[in-house]
Amino acid sequence: QVQLVESGGGLVQAGGSLRLSCAASGRTFSTYAMAWFRQSPGKEREFVAVIRWRGGLMFSSDSVEGRFTISGDNAKNTVYLQMSSLKPEDTGVYYCAVKDGYYSSSYAYRRARYDYWGQGTQVTVSS
């Protein structure tokens, strides 16, 4: 049973920063990627950023580029999302996801490509 546990969410003022963490446990992954998605009220869950350990693939969506940074510790099966210059529109539930096995950059935005999901952590940015 794979478990993804997110942490680090909370309430922050616009312009502030937060760091999210996601730890995966329950099995040993081979080649895999870990990603962050977010969902705001009334909107679909959207891709935020992804990191693939093999080959060093790493990128984020245009809406957070330059403000959010994804990083991770492969040995700990843990991924982080450093969020800076937060805006009210960044408010939402942030989910961690894992794609086991082969991962192509074309998968990034496609929720169905991911095999495991966490329960999410709430991020609220006040204006």
Backbone as JSON Lines, residues from 0, in Angstrom:
{"i":0,"aa":"Q","n":[0.84,-1.19,0.0],"ca":[0.0,0.0,0.0],"c":[0.88,1.25,0.0]}
{"i":1,"aa":"V","n":[0.78,2.03,-1.05],"ca":[1.57,3.25,-1.15],"c":[0.85,4.38,-0.42]}
{"i":2,"aa":"Q","n":[1.62,5.11,0.34],"ca":[1.08,6.29,1.03],"c":[1.88,7.52,0.66]}
{"i":3,"aa":"L","n":[1.17,8.59,0.37],"ca":[1.78,9.89,0.14],"c":[1.23,10.84,1.19]}
{"i":4,"aa":"V","n":[2.11,11.44,1.95],"ca":[1.68,12.33,3.02],"c":[2.25,13.71,2.78]}
{"i":5,"aa":"E","n":[1.33,14.65,2.55],"ca":[1.74,16.05,2.34],"c":[1.71,16.8,3.67]}
{"i":6,"aa":"S","n":[2.55,17.81,3.75],"ca":[2.55,18.68,4.93],"c":[3.09,20.04,4.53]}
{"i":7,"aa":"G","n":[2.88,21.02,5.42],"ca":[3.45,22.34,5.2],"c":[2.47,23.4,4.76]}
{"i":8,"aa":"G","n":[1.22,23.01,4.52],"ca":[0.24,24.0,4.12],"c":[-0.13,24.93,5.27]}
{"i":9,"aa":"G","n":[-0.88,25.98,4.94],"ca":[-1.31,26.9,5.98],"c":[-1.82,28.19,5.39]}
{"i":10,"aa":"L","n":[-1.95,29.18,6.25],"ca":[-2.43,30.5,5.87],"c":[-1.25,31.45,5.82]}
{"i":11,"aa":"V","n":[-1.16,32.2,4.73],"ca":[-0.05,33.14,4.56],"c":[-0.56,34.38,3.83]}
{"i":12,"aa":"Q","n":[0.05,35.49,4.09],"ca":[-0.33,36.72,3.39],"c":[0.28,36.75,1.99]}
{"i":13,"aa":"A","n":[-0.35,37.48,1.13],"ca":[0.17,37.65,-0.22],"c":[1.61,38.18,-0.14]}
{"i":14,"aa":"G","n":[2.46,37.61,-0.99],"ca":[3.87,37.97,-0.98],"c":[4.72,37.08,-0.1]}
{"i":15,"aa":"G","n":[4.07,36.27,0.72],"ca":[4.77,35.4,1.63],"c":[5.22,34.1,0.99]}
{"i":16,"aa":"S","n":[5.76,33.21,1.83],"ca":[6.3,31.94,1.34],"c":[5.82,30.78,2.2]}
{"i":17,"aa":"L","n":[5.78,29.62,1.57],"ca":[5.5,28.36,2.26],"c":[6.32,27.28,1.6]}
{"i":18,"aa":"R","n":[6.61,26.23,2.35],"ca":[7.3,25.07,1.81],"c":[6.48,23.83,2.09]}
{"i":19,"aa":"L","n":[6.07,23.17,1.03],"ca":[5.31,21.93,1.16],"c":[6.25,20.74,1.05]}
{"i":20,"aa":"S","n":[5.89,19.67,1.74],"ca":[6.64,18.43,1.66],"c":[5.69,17.29,1.35]}
{"i":21,"aa":"C","n":[6.21,16.27,0.69],"ca":[5.44,15.07,0.42],"c":[6.37,13.87,0.55]}
{"i":22,"aa":"A","n":[6.04,12.97,1.44],"ca":[6.83,11.78,1.65],"c":[6.07,10.56,1.18]}
{"i":23,"aa":"A","n":[6.73,9.74,0.36],"ca":[6.14,8.51,-0.16],"c":[6.67,7.31,0.62]}
{"i":24,"aa":"S","n":[5.78,6.39,0.92],"ca":[6.2,5.19,1.63],"c":[5.33,4.01,1.21]}
{"i":25,"aa":"G","n":[5.74,2.83,1.59],"ca":[4.93,1.65,1.33],"c":[5.52,0.69,0.32]}
{"i":26,"aa":"R","n":[6.42,1.17,-0.52],"ca":[7.08,0.29,-1.47],"c":[8.31,0.97,-2.0]}
{"i":27,"aa":"T","n":[9.12,0.2,-2.68],"ca":[10.3,0.76,-3.32],"c":[9.98,1.07,-4.76]}
{"i":28,"aa":"F","n":[10.17,2.3,-5.13],"ca":[9.9,2.7,-6.49],"c":[11.13,2.51,-7.36]}
{"i":29,"aa":"S","n":[10.9,2.19,-8.59],"ca":[11.99,2.13,-9.56],"c":[12.1,3.53,-10.15]}
{"i":30,"aa":"T","n":[12.18,3.62,-11.42],"ca":[12.17,4.93,-12.05],"c":[10.8,5.55,-11.83]}
{"i":31,"aa":"Y","n":[10.77,6.75,-11.33],"ca":[9.47,7.36,-11.1],"c":[9.61,8.87,-11.05]}
{"i":32,"aa":"A","n":[8.47,9.53,-11.03],"ca":[8.42,10.98,-10.93],"c":[7.43,11.37,-9.84]}
{"i":33,"aa":"M","n":[7.69,12.49,-9.22],"ca":[6.78,13.02,-8.21],"c":[6.36,14.41,-8.63]}
{"i":34,"aa":"A","n":[5.09,14.69,-8.47],"ca":[4.55,15.96,-8.96],"c":[3.65,16.6,-7.91]}
{"i":35,"aa":"W","n":[3.41,17.88,-8.14],"ca":[2.43,18.64,-7.36],"c":[1.32,19.13,-8.28]}
{"i":36,"aa":"F","n":[0.11,18.97,-7.81],"ca":[-1.06,19.54,-8.44],"c":[-1.77,20.4,-7.4]}
{"i":37,"aa":"R","n":[-2.69,21.22,-7.86],"ca":[-3.49,22.01,-6.93],"c":[-4.91,22.13,-7.46]}
{"i":38,"aa":"Q","n":[-5.83,22.34,-6.53],"ca":[-7.22,22.49,-6.91],"c":[-7.85,23.61,-6.1]}
{"i":39,"aa":"S","n":[-8.37,24.59,-6.81],"ca":[-9.07,25.7,-6.18],"c":[-10.56,25.45,-6.25]}
{"i":40,"aa":"P","n":[-11.33,26.06,-5.35],"ca":[-12.78,25.83,-5.35],"c":[-13.39,26.12,-6.71]}
{"i":41,"aa":"G","n":[-14.16,25.18,-7.22],"ca":[-14.85,25.36,-8.47],"c":[-14.0,25.14,-9.7]}
{"i":42,"aa":"K","n":[-12.76,24.76,-9.51],"ca":[-11.87,24.56,-10.65],"c":[-11.34,23.12,-10.68]}
{"i":43,"aa":"E","n":[-10.85,22.74,-11.84],"ca":[-10.26,21.42,-11.96],"c":[-8.86,21.4,-11.33]}
{"i":44,"aa":"R","n":[-8.47,20.19,-10.97],"ca":[-7.13,20.03,-10.43],"c":[-6.12,20.31,-11.54]}
{"i":45,"aa":"E","n":[-5.12,21.13,-11.26],"ca":[-4.18,21.53,-12.28],"c":[-2.74,21.21,-11.88]}
{"i":46,"aa":"F","n":[-1.95,20.97,-12.89],"ca":[-0.53,20.66,-12.7],"c":[0.22,21.88,-12.19]}
{"i":47,"aa":"V","n":[1.16,21.64,-11.27],"ca":[1.99,22.72,-10.75],"c":[3.47,22.5,-11.12]}
{"i":48,"aa":"A","n":[4.0,21.34,-10.74],"ca":[5.42,21.08,-11.0],"c":[5.7,19.59,-10.87]}
{"i":49,"aa":"V","n":[6.8,19.16,-11.48],"ca":[7.17,17.74,-11.45],"c":[8.68,17.6,-11.4]}
{"i":50,"aa":"I","n":[9.12,16.52,-10.78],"ca":[10.52,16.15,-10.77],"c":[10.65,14.67,-11.04]}
{"i":51,"aa":"R","n":[11.52,14.34,-11.97],"ca":[11.81,12.93,-12.26],"c":[13.25,12.7,-11.88]}
{"i":52,"aa":"W","n":[13.49,11.74,-11.03],"ca":[14.84,11.55,-10.49],"c":[15.82,11.17,-11.59]}
{"i":53,"aa":"R","n":[15.44,10.24,-12.45],"ca":[16.38,9.81,-13.48],"c":[16.38,10.82,-14.62]}
{"i":54,"aa":"G","n":[17.55,11.31,-14.92],"ca":[17.67,12.28,-16.01],"c":[17.5,13.7,-15.57]}
{"i":55,"aa":"G","n":[17.07,13.9,-14.31],"ca":[16.98,15.24,-13.78],"c":[15.89,16.09,-14.39]}
{"i":56,"aa":"L","n":[14.85,15.47,-14.93],"ca":[13.75,16.25,-15.5],"c":[13.05,17.01,-14.39]}
{"i":57,"aa":"M","n":[12.81,18.29,-14.65],"ca":[12.17,19.11,-13.63],"c":[11.58,20.33,-14.31]}
{"i":58,"aa":"F","n":[10.3,20.58,-14.13],"ca":[9.73,21.82,-14.66],"c":[8.42,22.11,-13.97]}
{"i":59,"aa":"S","n":[7.93,23.33,-14.17],"ca":[6.7,23.78,-13.53],"c":[5.82,24.49,-14.54]}
{"i":60,"aa":"S","n":[4.59,24.71,-14.14],"ca":[3.64,25.37,-15.04],"c":[3.97,26.85,-15.18]}
{"i":61,"aa":"D","n":[3.46,27.46,-16.22],"ca":[3.72,28.88,-16.47],"c":[3.2,29.75,-15.33]}
{"i":62,"aa":"S","n":[2.12,29.34,-14.71],"ca":[1.49,30.17,-13.69],"c":[2.34,30.3,-12.42]}
{"i":63,"aa":"V","n":[3.27,29.38,-12.21],"ca":[4.11,29.43,-11.01],"c":[5.59,29.57,-11.33]}
{"i":64,"aa":"E","n":[5.92,29.53,-12.6],"ca":[7.33,29.61,-13.01],"c":[7.96,30.88,-12.44]}
{"i":65,"aa":"G","n":[9.14,30.7,-11.84],"ca":[9.85,31.83,-11.25],"c":[9.47,32.12,-9.81]}
{"i":66,"aa":"R","n":[8.39,31.5,-9.35],"ca":[7.95,31.73,-7.96],"c":[8.02,30.43,-7.14]}
{"i":67,"aa":"F","n":[7.73,29.31,-7.76],"ca":[7.73,28.02,-7.08],"c":[8.93,27.2,-7.57]}
{"i":68,"aa":"T","n":[9.51,26.45,-6.65],"ca":[10.63,25.59,-7.0],"c":[10.4,24.19,-6.44]}
{"i":69,"aa":"I","n":[10.48,23.2,-7.3],"ca":[10.34,21.82,-6.86],"c":[11.73,21.23,-6.65]}
{"i":70,"aa":"S","n":[11.86,20.43,-5.61],"ca":[13.12,19.75,-5.34],"c":[12.78,18.47,-4.6]}
{"i":71,"aa":"G","n":[13.8,17.67,-4.34],"ca":[13.49,16.43,-3.66],"c":[14.71,15.69,-3.17]}
{"i":72,"aa":"D","n":[14.43,14.66,-2.41],"ca":[15.45,13.78,-1.88],"c":[15.06,12.36,-2.31]}
{"i":73,"aa":"N","n":[15.75,11.86,-3.32],"ca":[15.43,10.56,-3.87],"c":[15.56,9.46,-2.82]}
{"i":74,"aa":"A","n":[16.61,9.54,-2.01],"ca":[16.84,8.51,-1.0],"c":[15.71,8.46,0.02]}
{"i":75,"aa":"K","n":[15.04,9.57,0.23],"ca":[13.95,9.63,1.2],"c":[12.58,9.55,0.54]}
{"i":76,"aa":"N","n":[12.56,9.41,-0.78],"ca":[11.27,9.42,-1.5],"c":[10.43,10.63,-1.11]}
{"i":77,"aa":"T","n":[11.07,11.76,-1.05],"ca":[10.4,12.97,-0.6],"c":[10.58,14.08,-1.62]}
{"i":78,"aa":"V","n":[9.51,14.81,-1.86],"ca":[9.55,15.95,-2.77],"c":[9.09,17.19,-2.01]}
{"i":79,"aa":"Y","n":[9.63,18.33,-2.38],"ca":[9.31,19.59,-1.75],"c":[8.82,20.59,-2.8]}
{"i":80,"aa":"L","n":[8.04,21.52,-2.35],"ca":[7.61,22.63,-3.2],"c":[7.81,23.91,-2.42]}
{"i":81,"aa":"Q","n":[8.83,24.66,-2.79],"ca":[9.09,25.95,-2.18],"c":[8.29,27.0,-2.93]}
{"i":82,"aa":"M","n":[7.37,27.65,-2.23],"ca":[6.5,28.62,-2.86],"c":[6.81,30.01,-2.32]}
{"i":83,"aa":"S","n":[7.11,30.92,-3.23],"ca":[7.44,32.29,-2.84],"c":[6.56,33.26,-3.62]}
{"i":84,"aa":"S","n":[6.56,34.5,-3.16],"ca":[5.74,35.53,-3.81],"c":[4.31,35.05,-4.03]}
{"i":85,"aa":"L","n":[3.76,34.46,-3.01],"ca":[2.44,33.87,-3.13],"c":[1.36,34.91,-3.41]}
{"i":86,"aa":"K","n":[0.38,34.5,-4.2],"ca":[-0.73,35.34,-4.6],"c":[-2.03,34.7,-4.12]}
{"i":87,"aa":"P","n":[-3.08,35.51,-3.95],"ca":[-4.36,34.92,-3.56],"c":[-4.83,33.83,-4.5]}
{"i":88,"aa":"E","n":[-4.52,33.95,-5.77],"ca":[-4.94,32.92,-6.73],"c":[-4.17,31.61,-6.58]}
{"i":89,"aa":"D","n":[-3.15,31.58,-5.74],"ca":[-2.46,30.32,-5.44],"c":[-3.21,29.5,-4.38]}
{"i":90,"aa":"T","n":[-4.25,30.07,-3.83],"ca":[-5.04,29.38,-2.82],"c":[-5.66,28.11,-3.38]}
{"i":91,"aa":"G","n":[-5.6,27.04,-2.6],"ca":[-6.19,25.78,-3.01],"c":[-5.65,24.63,-2.19]}
{"i":92,"aa":"V","n":[-6.11,23.45,-2.53],"ca":[-5.57,22.23,-1.93],"c":[-4.47,21.72,-2.84]}
{"i":93,"aa":"Y","n":[-3.32,21.48,-2.27],"ca":[-2.16,21.02,-3.02],"c":[-1.97,19.53,-2.8]}
{"i":94,"aa":"Y","n":[-1.89,18.81,-3.92],"ca":[-1.79,17.37,-3.89],"c":[-0.45,16.9,-4.44]}
{"i":95,"aa":"C","n":[0.07,15.89,-3.81],"ca":[1.27,15.22,-4.29],"c":[0.83,13.99,-5.09]}
{"i":96,"aa":"A","n":[1.57,13.69,-6.16],"ca":[1.24,12.54,-7.0],"c":[2.52,11.84,-7.44]}
{"i":97,"aa":"V","n":[2.41,10.55,-7.64],"ca":[3.56,9.75,-8.09],"c":[3.2,9.0,-9.36]}
{"i":98,"aa":"K","n":[4.11,9.05,-10.31],"ca":[4.0,8.22,-11.52],"c":[5.12,7.2,-11.44]}
{"i":99,"aa":"D","n":[4.75,5.94,-11.32],"ca":[5.74,4.88,-11.21],"c":[6.18,4.46,-12.61]}
{"i":100,"aa":"G","n":[7.45,4.07,-12.74],"ca":[7.93,3.6,-14.02],"c":[8.28,4.73,-14.96]}
{"i":101,"aa":"Y","n":[8.18,4.42,-16.25],"ca":[8.55,5.38,-17.29],"c":[7.75,6.67,-17.15]}
{"i":102,"aa":"Y","n":[8.44,7.8,-17.33],"ca":[7.77,9.1,-17.26],"c":[8.28,9.98,-18.37]}
{"i":103,"aa":"S","n":[7.36,10.51,-19.14],"ca":[7.67,11.46,-20.2],"c":[7.13,12.83,-19.81]}
{"i":104,"aa":"S","n":[7.8,13.86,-20.27],"ca":[7.34,15.21,-19.97],"c":[5.92,15.44,-20.52]}
{"i":105,"aa":"S","n":[5.53,14.68,-21.5],"ca":[4.18,14.82,-22.05],"c":[3.11,14.36,-21.07]}
{"i":106,"aa":"Y","n":[3.52,13.65,-20.04],"ca":[2.56,13.17,-19.04],"c":[2.18,14.25,-18.03]}
{"i":107,"aa":"A","n":[2.97,15.28,-17.93],"ca":[2.94,16.16,-16.76],"c":[1.55,16.66,-16.4]}
{"i":108,"aa":"Y","n":[0.81,17.15,-17.39],"ca":[-0.45,17.81,-17.12],"c":[-1.63,16.84,-17.05]}
{"i":109,"aa":"R","n":[-1.37,15.57,-17.29],"ca":[-2.45,14.59,-17.42],"c":[-2.62,13.81,-16.13]}
{"i":110,"aa":"R","n":[-3.63,14.16,-15.37],"ca":[-3.85,13.56,-14.06],"c":[-3.94,12.04,-14.14]}
{"i":111,"aa":"A","n":[-4.53,11.52,-15.18],"ca":[-4.74,10.08,-15.29],"c":[-3.43,9.3,-15.41]}
{"i":112,"aa":"R","n":[-2.35,9.99,-15.73],"ca":[-1.07,9.31,-15.87],"c":[-0.43,8.96,-14.54]}
{"i":113,"aa":"Y","n":[-0.9,9.57,-13.47],"ca":[-0.27,9.37,-12.17],"c":[-0.93,8.2,-11.44]}
{"i":114,"aa":"D","n":[-0.1,7.44,-10.75],"ca":[-0.56,6.2,-10.15],"c":[-1.06,6.37,-8.71]}
{"i":115,"aa":"Y","n":[-0.47,7.29,-7.98],"ca":[-0.79,7.44,-6.56],"c":[-0.96,8.93,-6.24]}
{"i":116,"aa":"W","n":[-1.87,9.19,-5.3],"ca":[-2.17,10.57,-4.89],"c":[-2.22,10.66,-3.37]}
{"i":117,"aa":"G","n":[-1.79,11.83,-2.87],"ca":[-1.94,12.1,-1.45],"c":[-3.31,12.69,-1.16]}
{"i":118,"aa":"Q","n":[-3.54,12.99,0.1],"ca":[-4.83,13.52,0.53],"c":[-4.92,15.03,0.37]}
{"i":119,"aa":"G","n":[-3.79,15.67,0.2],"ca":[-3.78,17.11,-0.03],"c":[-3.52,17.92,1.22]}
{"i":120,"aa":"T","n":[-3.0,19.12,1.02],"ca":[-2.77,20.05,2.11],"c":[-3.27,21.43,1.66]}
{"i":121,"aa":"Q","n":[-3.98,22.1,2.53],"ca":[-4.61,23.38,2.19],"c":[-3.6,24.51,2.27]}
{"i":122,"aa":"V","n":[-3.6,25.32,1.21],"ca":[-2.81,26.56,1.19],"c":[-3.79,27.71,0.97]}
{"i":123,"aa":"T","n":[-3.76,28.68,1.86],"ca":[-4.63,29.84,1.75],"c":[-3.77,31.09,1.77]}
{"i":124,"aa":"V","n":[-3.92,31.9,0.72],"ca":[-3.16,33.14,0.61],"c":[-4.14,34.3,0.74]}
{"i":125,"aa":"S","n":[-3.96,35.1,1.75],"ca":[-4.85,36.24,1.98],"c":[-4.29,37.49,1.31]}
{"i":126,"aa":"S","n":[-5.21,38.34,0.87],"ca":[-4.78,39.56,0.19],"c":[-4.58,40.71,1.16]}
